[in-house]
Coordinates of C-alpha atoms in Angstrom, one line a residue:
Chain A
M2 CA 0.0 0.0 0.0
N3 CA 1.5 3.3 -1.0
A4 CA 1.5 6.6 1.0
E5 CA -1.3 8.1 -0.9
M6 CA -3.6 5.2 -0.2
S7 CA -2.8 5.1 3.5
T8 CA -4.4 8.5 3.9
N9 CA -7.6 6.9 2.8
L10 CA -8.0 4.6 5.8
I11 CA -11.0 4.2 8.1
T12 CA -11.6 2.1 11.2
V13 CA -14.0 -0.8 11.3
Y14 CA -14.7 -3.3 14.1
V15 CA -14.3 -6.9 13.1
E16 CA -15.6 -9.2 15.9
G17 CA -15.1 -6.2 18.2
K18 CA -11.5 -5.5 17.3
P19 CA -10.6 -2.3 15.5
L20 CA -9.0 -2.6 12.1
A21 CA -7.8 0.1 9.7
V22 CA -9.0 -0.7 6.2
H23 CA -9.1 1.1 2.8
A24 CA -12.2 3.1 2.3
H25 CA -13.0 1.1 -0.9
D26 CA -12.9 -2.3 0.9
S27 CA -15.9 -4.5 1.3
A28 CA -16.9 -5.8 4.7
A29 CA -15.9 -9.3 3.5
G30 CA -12.5 -7.9 2.5
A31 CA -12.1 -6.4 5.9
A32 CA -12.9 -9.8 7.5
L33 CA -10.2 -11.4 5.4
K34 CA -7.7 -8.7 6.3
A35 CA -8.6 -9.2 10.0
G36 CA -7.6 -12.8 9.6
L37 CA -11.0 -13.9 10.7
G38 CA -10.7 -17.3 9.0
Y39 CA -14.3 -18.2 8.9
T40 CA -17.2 -15.7 8.6
R41 CA -20.2 -17.8 9.1
T42 CA -21.3 -21.3 10.0
S43 CA -23.6 -23.2 7.7
P44 CA -27.1 -23.2 9.2
V45 CA -27.5 -26.7 7.8
T46 CA -24.4 -28.5 9.1
G47 CA -22.6 -26.0 11.4
E48 CA -19.5 -26.2 9.2
K49 CA -17.3 -23.1 9.1
R50 CA -17.5 -21.1 5.8
A51 CA -15.8 -18.1 4.3
P52 CA -16.3 -15.8 1.3
Y53 CA -15.8 -17.7 -1.9
C54 CA -16.7 -15.6 -4.9
M55 CA -16.6 -12.0 -3.7
M56 CA -19.1 -10.8 -6.3
G57 CA -22.5 -11.5 -4.9
V58 CA -23.1 -15.0 -6.4
C59 CA -22.3 -17.5 -3.7
F60 CA -23.9 -16.0 -0.5
E61 CA -21.1 -17.7 1.5
C62 CA -20.2 -14.3 3.0
L63 CA -23.4 -13.7 4.9
M64 CA -22.4 -11.8 8.1
V65 CA -24.0 -9.6 10.8
I66 CA -23.2 -6.0 9.8
D67 CA -24.1 -3.2 12.2
G68 CA -26.4 -5.7 13.9
I69 CA -28.3 -6.6 10.8
P70 CA -27.9 -10.4 9.9
S71 CA -27.6 -12.1 6.6
R72 CA -25.9 -9.2 4.8
Q73 CA -23.8 -10.2 1.8
A74 CA -20.5 -8.9 3.2
C75 CA -18.8 -8.8 -0.2
M76 CA -21.5 -6.4 -1.5
V77 CA -21.3 -4.0 1.5
R78 CA -18.7 -1.2 1.4
V79 CA -17.0 -0.4 4.7
R80 CA -18.0 2.7 6.7
E81 CA -16.3 4.4 9.6
G82 CA -17.2 2.5 12.8
M83 CA -18.9 -0.4 11.0
R84 CA -19.3 -3.5 13.1
I85 CA -18.7 -6.7 11.2
E86 CA -19.4 -9.9 12.9
R87 CA -19.6 -13.6 12.1
Q88 CA -23.0 -15.1 11.5
T89 CA -23.2 -18.2 13.6
T90 CA -26.9 -18.3 14.4
V91 CA -30.2 -18.4 12.5
G92 CA -32.5 -15.6 13.5
G93 CA -30.6 -15.3 16.8
V94 CA -31.0 -18.9 17.6
E95 CA -27.9 -21.2 18.0
V96 CA -28.7 -24.1 15.8
W97 CA -25.3 -25.7 16.2
P98 CA -23.4 -25.8 19.5
Chain B
M1 CA -40.4 6.1 -6.1
N2 CA -41.5 4.4 -9.4
R3 CA -39.9 5.8 -12.5
T4 CA -40.0 5.5 -16.3
Y5 CA -37.2 5.6 -18.8
D6 CA -36.9 4.8 -22.5
F7 CA -33.9 2.6 -22.0
L8 CA -32.9 0.7 -18.9
V9 CA -29.5 -1.0 -18.7
I10 CA -28.7 -3.5 -16.0
G11 CA -25.1 -4.0 -15.2
A12 CA -22.2 -1.4 -15.3
G13 CA -19.5 -3.5 -16.8
P14 CA -18.1 -2.8 -20.3
A15 CA -21.3 -3.8 -22.2
G16 CA -23.6 -1.8 -19.9
M17 CA -21.5 1.3 -19.7
A18 CA -20.9 1.4 -23.5
A19 CA -24.6 0.8 -24.1
A20 CA -25.7 3.5 -21.7
A21 CA -23.3 6.1 -23.1
T22 CA -24.2 5.3 -26.7
A23 CA -27.9 5.5 -26.1
A24 CA -27.6 8.7 -24.1
K25 CA -25.6 10.4 -26.8
L26 CA -28.4 9.6 -29.3
G27 CA -30.8 11.4 -27.0
V28 CA -32.4 8.3 -25.4
A29 CA -33.6 8.8 -21.8
T30 CA -31.3 6.1 -20.2
L31 CA -30.8 4.7 -16.8
L32 CA -27.9 2.4 -15.9
L33 CA -28.5 0.2 -12.8
D34 CA -25.8 -1.7 -11.0
E35 CA -25.5 -3.7 -7.8
Q36 CA -21.9 -2.6 -7.1
P37 CA -21.2 0.7 -5.4
D38 CA -19.0 1.9 -8.4
P39 CA -19.1 1.4 -12.2
G40 CA -16.7 -1.0 -14.0
G41 CA -18.3 -4.5 -13.5
Q42 CA -15.9 -7.2 -12.4
I43 CA -13.3 -6.7 -15.1
Y44 CA -12.9 -3.0 -14.4
R45 CA -13.7 -3.3 -10.7
G46 CA -12.5 -0.3 -8.7
I47 CA -11.3 1.3 -11.9
E48 CA -12.1 4.9 -10.7
S49 CA -10.8 4.5 -7.2
R50 CA -7.6 2.9 -8.4
G51 CA -7.0 6.0 -10.5
Q52 CA -7.9 8.4 -7.6
A53 CA -5.7 6.6 -5.1
G54 CA -2.8 7.0 -7.4
V55 CA -2.1 3.3 -7.3
E56 CA 0.5 2.4 -9.9
K57 CA -1.0 0.5 -12.7
P58 CA 0.7 -2.8 -13.1
G59 CA 2.2 -3.3 -16.6
V60 CA 0.4 -6.5 -17.2
S61 CA -3.0 -4.9 -17.0
Q62 CA -2.1 -1.3 -18.0
A63 CA -3.8 -1.5 -21.4
D64 CA -6.9 -3.1 -19.7
S65 CA -7.0 -0.4 -17.1
A66 CA -6.7 2.4 -19.6
R67 CA -9.5 1.0 -21.7
G68 CA -11.7 0.5 -18.6
L69 CA -11.1 4.0 -17.4
R70 CA -11.8 5.5 -20.8
L71 CA -15.1 3.6 -21.0
T72 CA -16.1 4.7 -17.5
Q73 CA -15.2 8.3 -18.2
E74 CA -17.3 8.2 -21.4
F75 CA -20.2 6.8 -19.5
R76 CA -19.8 9.4 -16.7
A77 CA -19.6 12.2 -19.2
S78 CA -22.9 11.1 -20.9
S79 CA -26.4 12.2 -19.9
A80 CA -27.3 8.6 -18.8
A81 CA -28.6 8.4 -15.3
Y82 CA -26.8 6.0 -13.0
Q83 CA -28.0 4.2 -9.9
A84 CA -25.4 2.2 -8.0
A85 CA -25.8 -0.3 -5.2
T86 CA -29.2 -1.4 -6.5
Q87 CA -30.3 -5.0 -6.9
V88 CA -32.8 -6.2 -9.4
W89 CA -35.2 -8.7 -7.9
Q90 CA -37.8 -9.2 -10.6
L91 CA -38.1 -8.7 -14.3
E92 CA -41.5 -8.7 -16.0
A93 CA -42.7 -8.7 -19.6
G94 CA -43.4 -5.2 -20.8
G95 CA -40.2 -3.8 -19.4
K96 CA -41.2 -3.6 -15.7
V97 CA -38.1 -4.0 -13.5
Y98 CA -38.4 -4.3 -9.8
V99 CA -35.4 -3.1 -7.8
T100 CA -34.3 -2.4 -4.2
N101 CA -31.6 -0.2 -2.8
G102 CA -31.6 -2.2 0.4
E103 CA -34.0 0.2 2.1
R104 CA -37.0 0.4 -0.2
A105 CA -38.2 -1.5 -3.3
S106 CA -39.5 0.3 -6.4
C107 CA -40.5 -0.4 -10.0
I108 CA -38.8 1.1 -13.0
S109 CA -40.6 0.9 -16.3
A110 CA -38.7 1.1 -19.6
R111 CA -39.5 0.7 -23.3
R112 CA -36.3 -1.3 -23.8
V113 CA -34.3 -3.2 -21.2
L114 CA -30.7 -4.4 -21.8
L115 CA -29.3 -7.1 -19.5
A116 CA -25.6 -6.8 -19.2
T117 CA -25.0 -9.0 -16.2
G118 CA -21.7 -10.3 -17.2
A119 CA -20.0 -13.6 -16.3
M120 CA -19.3 -15.6 -13.2
E121 CA -16.7 -18.3 -12.6
R122 CA -17.7 -21.8 -13.5
P123 CA -18.7 -23.7 -10.4
V124 CA -16.5 -26.9 -10.2
P125 CA -17.0 -28.5 -6.8
L126 CA -14.1 -30.5 -5.5
P127 CA -13.4 -32.2 -2.1
G128 CA -12.9 -29.5 0.5
W129 CA -13.9 -26.5 -1.7
T130 CA -16.1 -25.2 1.1
L131 CA -13.2 -24.9 3.6
P132 CA -12.2 -21.4 4.7
G133 CA -9.0 -20.4 2.8
V134 CA -10.4 -21.7 -0.5
M135 CA -11.7 -19.1 -2.8
T136 CA -11.9 -18.5 -6.5
V137 CA -9.2 -16.7 -8.4
G138 CA -11.8 -14.2 -9.5
A139 CA -12.5 -13.4 -5.8
A140 CA -8.8 -12.9 -5.1
Q141 CA -8.5 -10.7 -8.1
I142 CA -11.4 -8.6 -6.9
L143 CA -9.6 -8.1 -3.6
Y144 CA -6.5 -7.1 -5.5
K145 CA -8.4 -4.6 -7.7
T146 CA -10.4 -3.0 -4.8
S147 CA -7.8 -3.0 -2.0
Q148 CA -4.5 -4.2 -3.5
W149 CA -4.8 -7.3 -1.4
L150 CA -2.1 -9.9 -2.0
P151 CA -2.3 -13.5 -0.9
P152 CA -0.2 -15.0 1.9
E153 CA 2.9 -17.1 1.3
A154 CA 2.2 -20.7 0.3
T155 CA -0.8 -19.8 -1.8
W156 CA -1.5 -22.3 -4.6
I157 CA -3.8 -21.9 -7.6
A158 CA -5.5 -24.8 -9.2
G159 CA -7.5 -24.9 -12.4
S160 CA -7.4 -23.6 -15.9
G161 CA -8.1 -20.5 -18.0
P162 CA -6.7 -17.1 -19.0
L163 CA -7.7 -15.4 -15.7
L164 CA -5.6 -17.8 -13.7
W165 CA -2.4 -16.7 -15.5
L166 CA -3.4 -13.0 -15.5
Y167 CA -4.0 -13.0 -11.7
A168 CA -0.7 -14.9 -11.0
A169 CA 1.2 -12.4 -13.2
Q170 CA -0.5 -9.4 -11.4
V171 CA 0.4 -10.8 -8.0
I172 CA 4.0 -11.4 -9.0
E173 CA 4.3 -7.9 -10.5
A174 CA 3.0 -6.4 -7.3
G175 CA 5.6 -8.3 -5.4
G176 CA 3.3 -10.9 -3.9
P177 CA 3.8 -14.6 -3.6
I178 CA 2.3 -17.5 -5.6
A179 CA 3.9 -20.8 -4.5
G180 CA 2.6 -22.9 -7.3
I181 CA 0.0 -23.5 -10.0
L182 CA -1.8 -26.8 -10.5
D183 CA -2.8 -26.6 -14.2
T184 CA -5.7 -28.9 -14.8
T185 CA -5.8 -28.2 -18.6
P186 CA -5.9 -31.6 -20.2
K187 CA -2.9 -32.2 -22.6
S188 CA -5.3 -33.2 -25.3
N189 CA -6.9 -29.7 -25.3
Y190 CA -3.9 -28.4 -27.2
A191 CA -4.4 -30.8 -30.0
H192 CA -8.1 -30.2 -30.1
A193 CA -7.7 -26.5 -30.2
L194 CA -5.5 -26.7 -33.3
R195 CA -8.5 -26.9 -35.6
Y196 CA -9.4 -23.3 -34.5
T197 CA -5.9 -22.0 -35.2
A198 CA -7.0 -19.9 -38.2
G199 CA -9.4 -17.9 -36.1
A200 CA -6.8 -17.6 -33.4
L201 CA -4.2 -16.2 -35.7
R202 CA -6.6 -13.5 -36.8
N203 CA -6.6 -12.2 -33.2
R204 CA -2.9 -12.8 -32.6
A205 CA -2.8 -10.2 -29.8
Y206 CA -4.8 -12.5 -27.5
L207 CA -2.3 -15.4 -28.0
D208 CA 0.8 -13.2 -27.6
R209 CA -0.6 -11.8 -24.3
G210 CA -1.5 -15.2 -23.0
M211 CA 2.0 -16.6 -23.8
A212 CA 3.7 -13.5 -22.2
L213 CA 1.7 -13.9 -19.0
Q214 CA 2.6 -17.6 -18.7
K215 CA 6.3 -16.8 -19.5
M216 CA 6.3 -14.2 -16.8
V217 CA 4.9 -16.5 -14.2
R218 CA 7.4 -19.3 -15.1
K219 CA 10.3 -16.8 -15.0
A220 CA 9.3 -15.8 -11.5
G221 CA 10.0 -19.3 -10.3
V222 CA 6.5 -20.3 -9.6
R223 CA 6.2 -24.1 -9.5
I224 CA 3.9 -25.2 -12.3
V225 CA 2.5 -28.7 -12.4
K226 CA 0.9 -29.5 -15.8
D227 CA -1.9 -31.9 -16.6
V228 CA -3.2 -32.2 -13.1
S229 CA -6.2 -34.5 -13.2
A230 CA -7.7 -34.2 -9.7
V231 CA -7.4 -31.7 -6.8
E232 CA -8.6 -31.9 -3.2
A233 CA -8.5 -29.3 -0.4
K234 CA -7.8 -30.7 3.0
G235 CA -7.8 -29.1 6.5
D236 CA -9.6 -29.1 9.7
E237 CA -11.3 -25.7 10.0
H238 CA -9.2 -24.0 7.3
V239 CA -7.4 -25.4 4.3
S240 CA -3.9 -26.5 5.1
V241 CA -3.0 -29.0 2.4
V242 CA -3.8 -29.4 -1.3
R243 CA -3.7 -32.9 -2.6
Y244 CA -3.4 -33.5 -6.4
H245 CA -3.0 -36.2 -9.0
A246 CA -0.6 -35.7 -11.8
G247 CA 1.7 -38.0 -13.8
G248 CA 0.1 -41.1 -12.2
H249 CA 0.8 -40.0 -8.6
W250 CA -0.9 -38.3 -5.8
R251 CA 1.1 -35.6 -4.1
E252 CA 0.5 -33.0 -1.4
E253 CA 1.6 -29.5 -0.7
T254 CA 1.1 -27.4 2.4
V255 CA -0.9 -24.3 1.6
A256 CA -2.1 -21.2 3.4
M257 CA -4.7 -20.5 0.7
L258 CA -6.0 -22.3 -2.3
M259 CA -7.5 -20.5 -5.2
L260 CA -9.7 -22.2 -7.8
H261 CA -10.6 -21.3 -11.3
Q262 CA -12.2 -23.2 -14.3
G263 CA -13.0 -20.4 -16.6
V264 CA -16.1 -18.2 -16.8
V265 CA -19.7 -18.8 -17.9
P266 CA -22.6 -16.4 -18.6
N267 CA -24.3 -15.0 -15.5
A268 CA -27.7 -15.9 -17.0
H269 CA -29.8 -15.8 -13.9
A270 CA -31.6 -12.7 -15.1
T271 CA -32.2 -13.9 -18.6
R272 CA -33.5 -17.2 -17.4
S273 CA -35.8 -15.6 -14.9
L274 CA -37.4 -13.8 -17.8
G275 CA -38.2 -17.1 -19.5
A276 CA -36.1 -16.1 -22.5
K277 CA -35.0 -19.0 -24.7
H278 CA -31.6 -20.4 -23.9
R279 CA -29.2 -22.6 -25.9
W280 CA -26.5 -25.0 -24.8
D281 CA -23.1 -23.9 -26.1
A282 CA -21.1 -27.1 -26.3
L283 CA -17.8 -25.3 -26.9
Q284 CA -18.2 -22.9 -23.9
R285 CA -19.9 -25.7 -22.0
S286 CA -22.6 -23.4 -20.6
F287 CA -26.1 -22.2 -21.3
A288 CA -26.5 -18.8 -22.9
P289 CA -29.6 -16.9 -23.9
E290 CA -30.6 -17.0 -27.6
V291 CA -29.9 -13.5 -29.1
D292 CA -30.1 -12.1 -32.6
V293 CA -27.3 -9.9 -34.1
W294 CA -28.6 -6.9 -32.0
G295 CA -28.7 -8.8 -28.8
N296 CA -32.5 -9.1 -28.8
L297 CA -33.8 -11.9 -26.6
S298 CA -36.9 -14.0 -27.3
V299 CA -38.8 -11.8 -24.9
E300 CA -40.2 -8.6 -26.5
G301 CA -38.5 -5.4 -25.3
Y302 CA -35.5 -7.2 -23.7
A303 CA -32.0 -7.7 -25.0
A304 CA -28.7 -9.0 -23.7
A305 CA -25.1 -7.9 -24.4
G306 CA -21.6 -8.9 -23.3
D307 CA -20.6 -12.1 -21.5
C308 CA -24.1 -12.8 -20.1
A309 CA -25.1 -13.7 -23.7
G310 CA -22.1 -15.9 -24.2
I311 CA -18.4 -15.3 -23.2
V312 CA -16.8 -12.8 -25.6
G313 CA -14.4 -10.9 -23.3
A314 CA -14.4 -7.2 -22.2
E315 CA -13.6 -5.5 -25.5
A316 CA -16.2 -7.4 -27.6
S317 CA -18.7 -6.9 -24.7
A318 CA -18.4 -3.1 -25.1
V319 CA -19.0 -3.4 -28.8
Q320 CA -22.1 -5.6 -28.3
G321 CA -23.4 -3.0 -25.8
K322 CA -23.1 -0.3 -28.4
L323 CA -24.9 -2.4 -31.0
A324 CA -27.7 -3.1 -28.5
A325 CA -28.0 0.6 -27.8
L326 CA -28.4 1.4 -31.5
E327 CA -31.1 -1.2 -31.8
A328 CA -32.9 0.3 -28.7
A329 CA -32.6 3.8 -30.2
R330 CA -34.2 2.4 -33.4
A331 CA -37.0 0.6 -31.6
I332 CA -37.8 3.8 -29.6
G333 CA -37.8 5.8 -32.8
V334 CA -34.8 8.1 -32.1
I335 CA -32.9 6.9 -35.2
T336 CA -34.1 5.1 -38.3
Q337 CA -33.3 1.6 -39.3
E338 CA -30.9 2.9 -41.9
Q339 CA -29.1 5.1 -39.4
R340 CA -28.8 2.2 -37.1
D341 CA -27.2 0.0 -39.8
V342 CA -24.8 2.7 -40.9
E343 CA -23.6 3.3 -37.3
A344 CA -23.4 -0.5 -36.7
A345 CA -21.1 -1.3 -39.7
P346 CA -17.8 -0.2 -38.1
L347 CA -18.8 -1.9 -34.8
R348 CA -19.4 -5.2 -36.6
A349 CA -15.9 -4.8 -38.2
E350 CA -14.5 -4.2 -34.7
L351 CA -16.0 -7.4 -33.4
T352 CA -13.9 -9.4 -35.9
K353 CA -10.8 -8.2 -33.9
H354 CA -12.1 -10.1 -30.8
L355 CA -14.4 -13.0 -31.7
P356 CA -12.5 -15.2 -34.1
V357 CA -10.1 -16.2 -31.3
R358 CA -12.9 -17.4 -29.0
P359 CA -13.4 -21.0 -30.3
F360 CA -9.6 -21.6 -29.9
L361 CA -9.6 -20.2 -26.3
D362 CA -12.8 -22.1 -25.5
Q363 CA -11.3 -25.4 -26.6
L364 CA -7.9 -24.8 -25.2
F365 CA -9.3 -24.0 -21.7
A366 CA -12.2 -26.4 -21.9
P367 CA -12.7 -27.9 -18.4
R368 CA -11.4 -31.4 -17.8
A369 CA -14.4 -33.7 -18.1
S370 CA -13.6 -35.7 -15.0
L371 CA -13.6 -32.6 -12.8
L372 CA -17.1 -31.7 -13.8
V373 CA -18.5 -34.8 -12.1
P374 CA -17.3 -34.8 -8.5
R375 CA -17.2 -38.0 -6.4
D376 CA -20.1 -38.9 -4.1
D377 CA -19.0 -37.1 -0.9
V378 CA -18.4 -33.7 -2.5
L379 CA -20.8 -30.9 -1.6
V380 CA -22.3 -29.6 -4.8
C381 CA -24.8 -27.1 -3.2
R382 CA -22.9 -25.1 -0.7
C383 CA -26.0 -23.4 0.8
E384 CA -28.0 -26.5 1.6
S385 CA -24.9 -28.8 1.9
I386 CA -26.1 -31.3 -0.7
T387 CA -23.6 -33.8 -1.9
A388 CA -23.2 -35.3 -5.4
R389 CA -24.3 -38.6 -3.9
Q390 CA -27.7 -37.1 -2.9
L391 CA -28.2 -35.8 -6.4
R392 CA -27.4 -39.2 -7.9
D393 CA -29.7 -40.8 -5.4
A394 CA -32.5 -38.5 -6.5
V395 CA -31.8 -39.4 -10.2
G396 CA -31.9 -43.1 -9.1
L397 CA -35.4 -42.5 -7.6
G398 CA -36.5 -41.2 -11.0
A399 CA -35.9 -37.5 -10.9
M400 CA -35.3 -36.6 -14.6
G401 CA -33.8 -33.1 -14.4
P402 CA -32.5 -30.3 -12.1
N403 CA -35.9 -29.0 -11.1
Q404 CA -37.1 -32.4 -9.9
V405 CA -33.8 -33.0 -8.2
K406 CA -34.2 -29.7 -6.5
A407 CA -37.6 -30.7 -5.1
F408 CA -36.2 -34.0 -3.9
T409 CA -33.1 -32.7 -2.3
R410 CA -33.3 -28.9 -1.7
C411 CA -30.2 -28.5 -4.0
G412 CA -30.4 -24.9 -5.3
M413 CA -33.0 -23.8 -2.7
G414 CA -30.6 -21.9 -0.4
P415 CA -29.8 -18.2 -0.4
C416 CA -27.8 -18.3 -3.6
Q417 CA -30.9 -19.7 -5.4
G418 CA -28.9 -22.1 -7.4
R419 CA -26.7 -19.4 -8.9
L420 CA -23.5 -21.1 -7.9
C421 CA -24.5 -24.8 -8.0
G422 CA -26.9 -24.7 -11.0
L423 CA -24.4 -25.7 -13.7
A424 CA -22.5 -28.1 -11.5
A425 CA -25.7 -29.9 -10.4
A426 CA -26.8 -30.2 -14.0
E427 CA -23.4 -31.8 -14.9
V428 CA -23.8 -34.4 -12.1
I429 CA -27.4 -35.1 -13.2
A430 CA -26.6 -35.3 -16.9
A431 CA -23.7 -37.8 -16.2
A432 CA -25.9 -39.9 -13.8
R433 CA -28.7 -40.1 -16.4
G434 CA -26.2 -40.6 -19.3
V435 CA -27.8 -37.8 -21.3
G436 CA -26.5 -34.5 -22.7
M437 CA -26.6 -31.1 -21.0
A438 CA -29.0 -29.6 -23.5
E439 CA -31.5 -32.3 -22.6
T440 CA -30.8 -32.0 -18.9
G441 CA -31.3 -28.3 -18.7
V442 CA -30.9 -26.2 -15.5
F443 CA -32.9 -24.9 -12.6
N444 CA -35.9 -22.6 -13.3
V445 CA -35.2 -19.2 -11.8
R446 CA -38.0 -17.5 -9.9
P447 CA -38.3 -14.1 -8.3
P448 CA -37.1 -12.6 -6.1
L449 CA -33.8 -12.8 -7.9
K450 CA -32.1 -11.5 -4.7
P451 CA -33.4 -11.6 -1.2
V452 CA -35.8 -8.7 -0.4
S453 CA -37.0 -8.0 3.1
L454 CA -40.7 -7.5 3.9
G455 CA -39.8 -4.0 5.0
E456 CA -38.3 -3.2 1.6
L457 CA -41.4 -4.6 -0.1
A458 CA -43.7 -2.6 2.1
G459 CA -42.2 0.5 0.6
L460 CA -43.3 -0.5 -3.0
E461 CA -45.8 1.8 -4.6
V462 CA -48.3 -0.3 -6.5

């Protein structure tokens, strides 16, 4: 990242931890940069999943963003102070322990 | 608020931007809708911000970037309206298009609608492809384009196709690591592609560029394994090993990330939802909508241009977009048929710089047949976690095609609505039944095309 770009950084909170990201990043990109590993669990099997296509096709990147569940994190651009969290429940209910 | 335009273009990639700019210049009241926050589509993703941020344009894609920026500037300078971050969730006959901006749904009516929804990467399920740390090459390239993200050390790429080499070259040029490439292109593809050499030689630039990219990757010391016949991702909660079969042996490599690619196919979700006629393209091994020379679909008032109507690449997509815009202007009555044809003549000549090479590329990078039919335990439908075995069992119970299999298994009923698994599931079903893909077909697509909340719907004025 060059000097000019670093002036364009904003802070988001990935699983509660602050992270400086580029203003053009997506929430899914921020999760990846945060080293989050997985971003959701499958509501069917509980398996850990992570963004796969990054262009709105696969829906693997569903996350809780600013408290709203099931957002396609690859389609959401970061905003200052955005809270980006893993989606591990269905409608707030833990389906897998 | 519901609105009316003469010409509505869906998708702000090369085809959509060129179409919108062309129509607007002719005085057609035009709106370009796109689901991304910025214009460019996937090929020119982040093209404006890359310029603004002063990021050095890598040499390998400098010409592409310049073309994309020019196209974007022409569109921005035109009188066409532009609505970003908007998703289309229903298309109706008569040019009624239902959209949402994530807060409120609305209906846009247009006399002509152009679908320019581009391409997506071919879904090719393999063991472990759902593990975190496995993503497509296209996904990694989007991260590179939007935020200059480079992969970690010990990143391996597996698959086939021009994008794979372009991405590897971009990473290397940017100083990033690619540990190795598992090239699944079958050796026999080279011989089969020879019959299309004449066309390829007419568009020599494509071949020269492809060879230059491969040479650059090789020179950088990237390990390249040719003729790989099977790939598996392994790991506990994250990919840690790639296992592959080549030269009669299974081998393993430790990986931090694994990127997959098997070419691109038309993103035909929108055209299929319209009920437009589609054809099976044996050479591109995908379904594409039937279009005439202007891009007109079988549904009145609707047209398609660019990769969503059959893979042609970015440059030909832009030309097709312009042709579709001329036809829209004629249909609306802004120009005569004669004017349309005069304007179209140089565009048709331009297409010959890009289209003759396609059959050669399609054949050279045709996916390995054995990879298209994964073994029993592989998840085909990621959303509903449906395995190839479950699909085969459904066929065994008498399900004839994808739509019956869907009802039997829930394959394709998850949030992605069969976007990702559709073609892969059809391949499994076709092989299990022993019939062709044309006969097998794909999932029907029903609205809403993207999830819409009741709150958004409640805002719809009817």
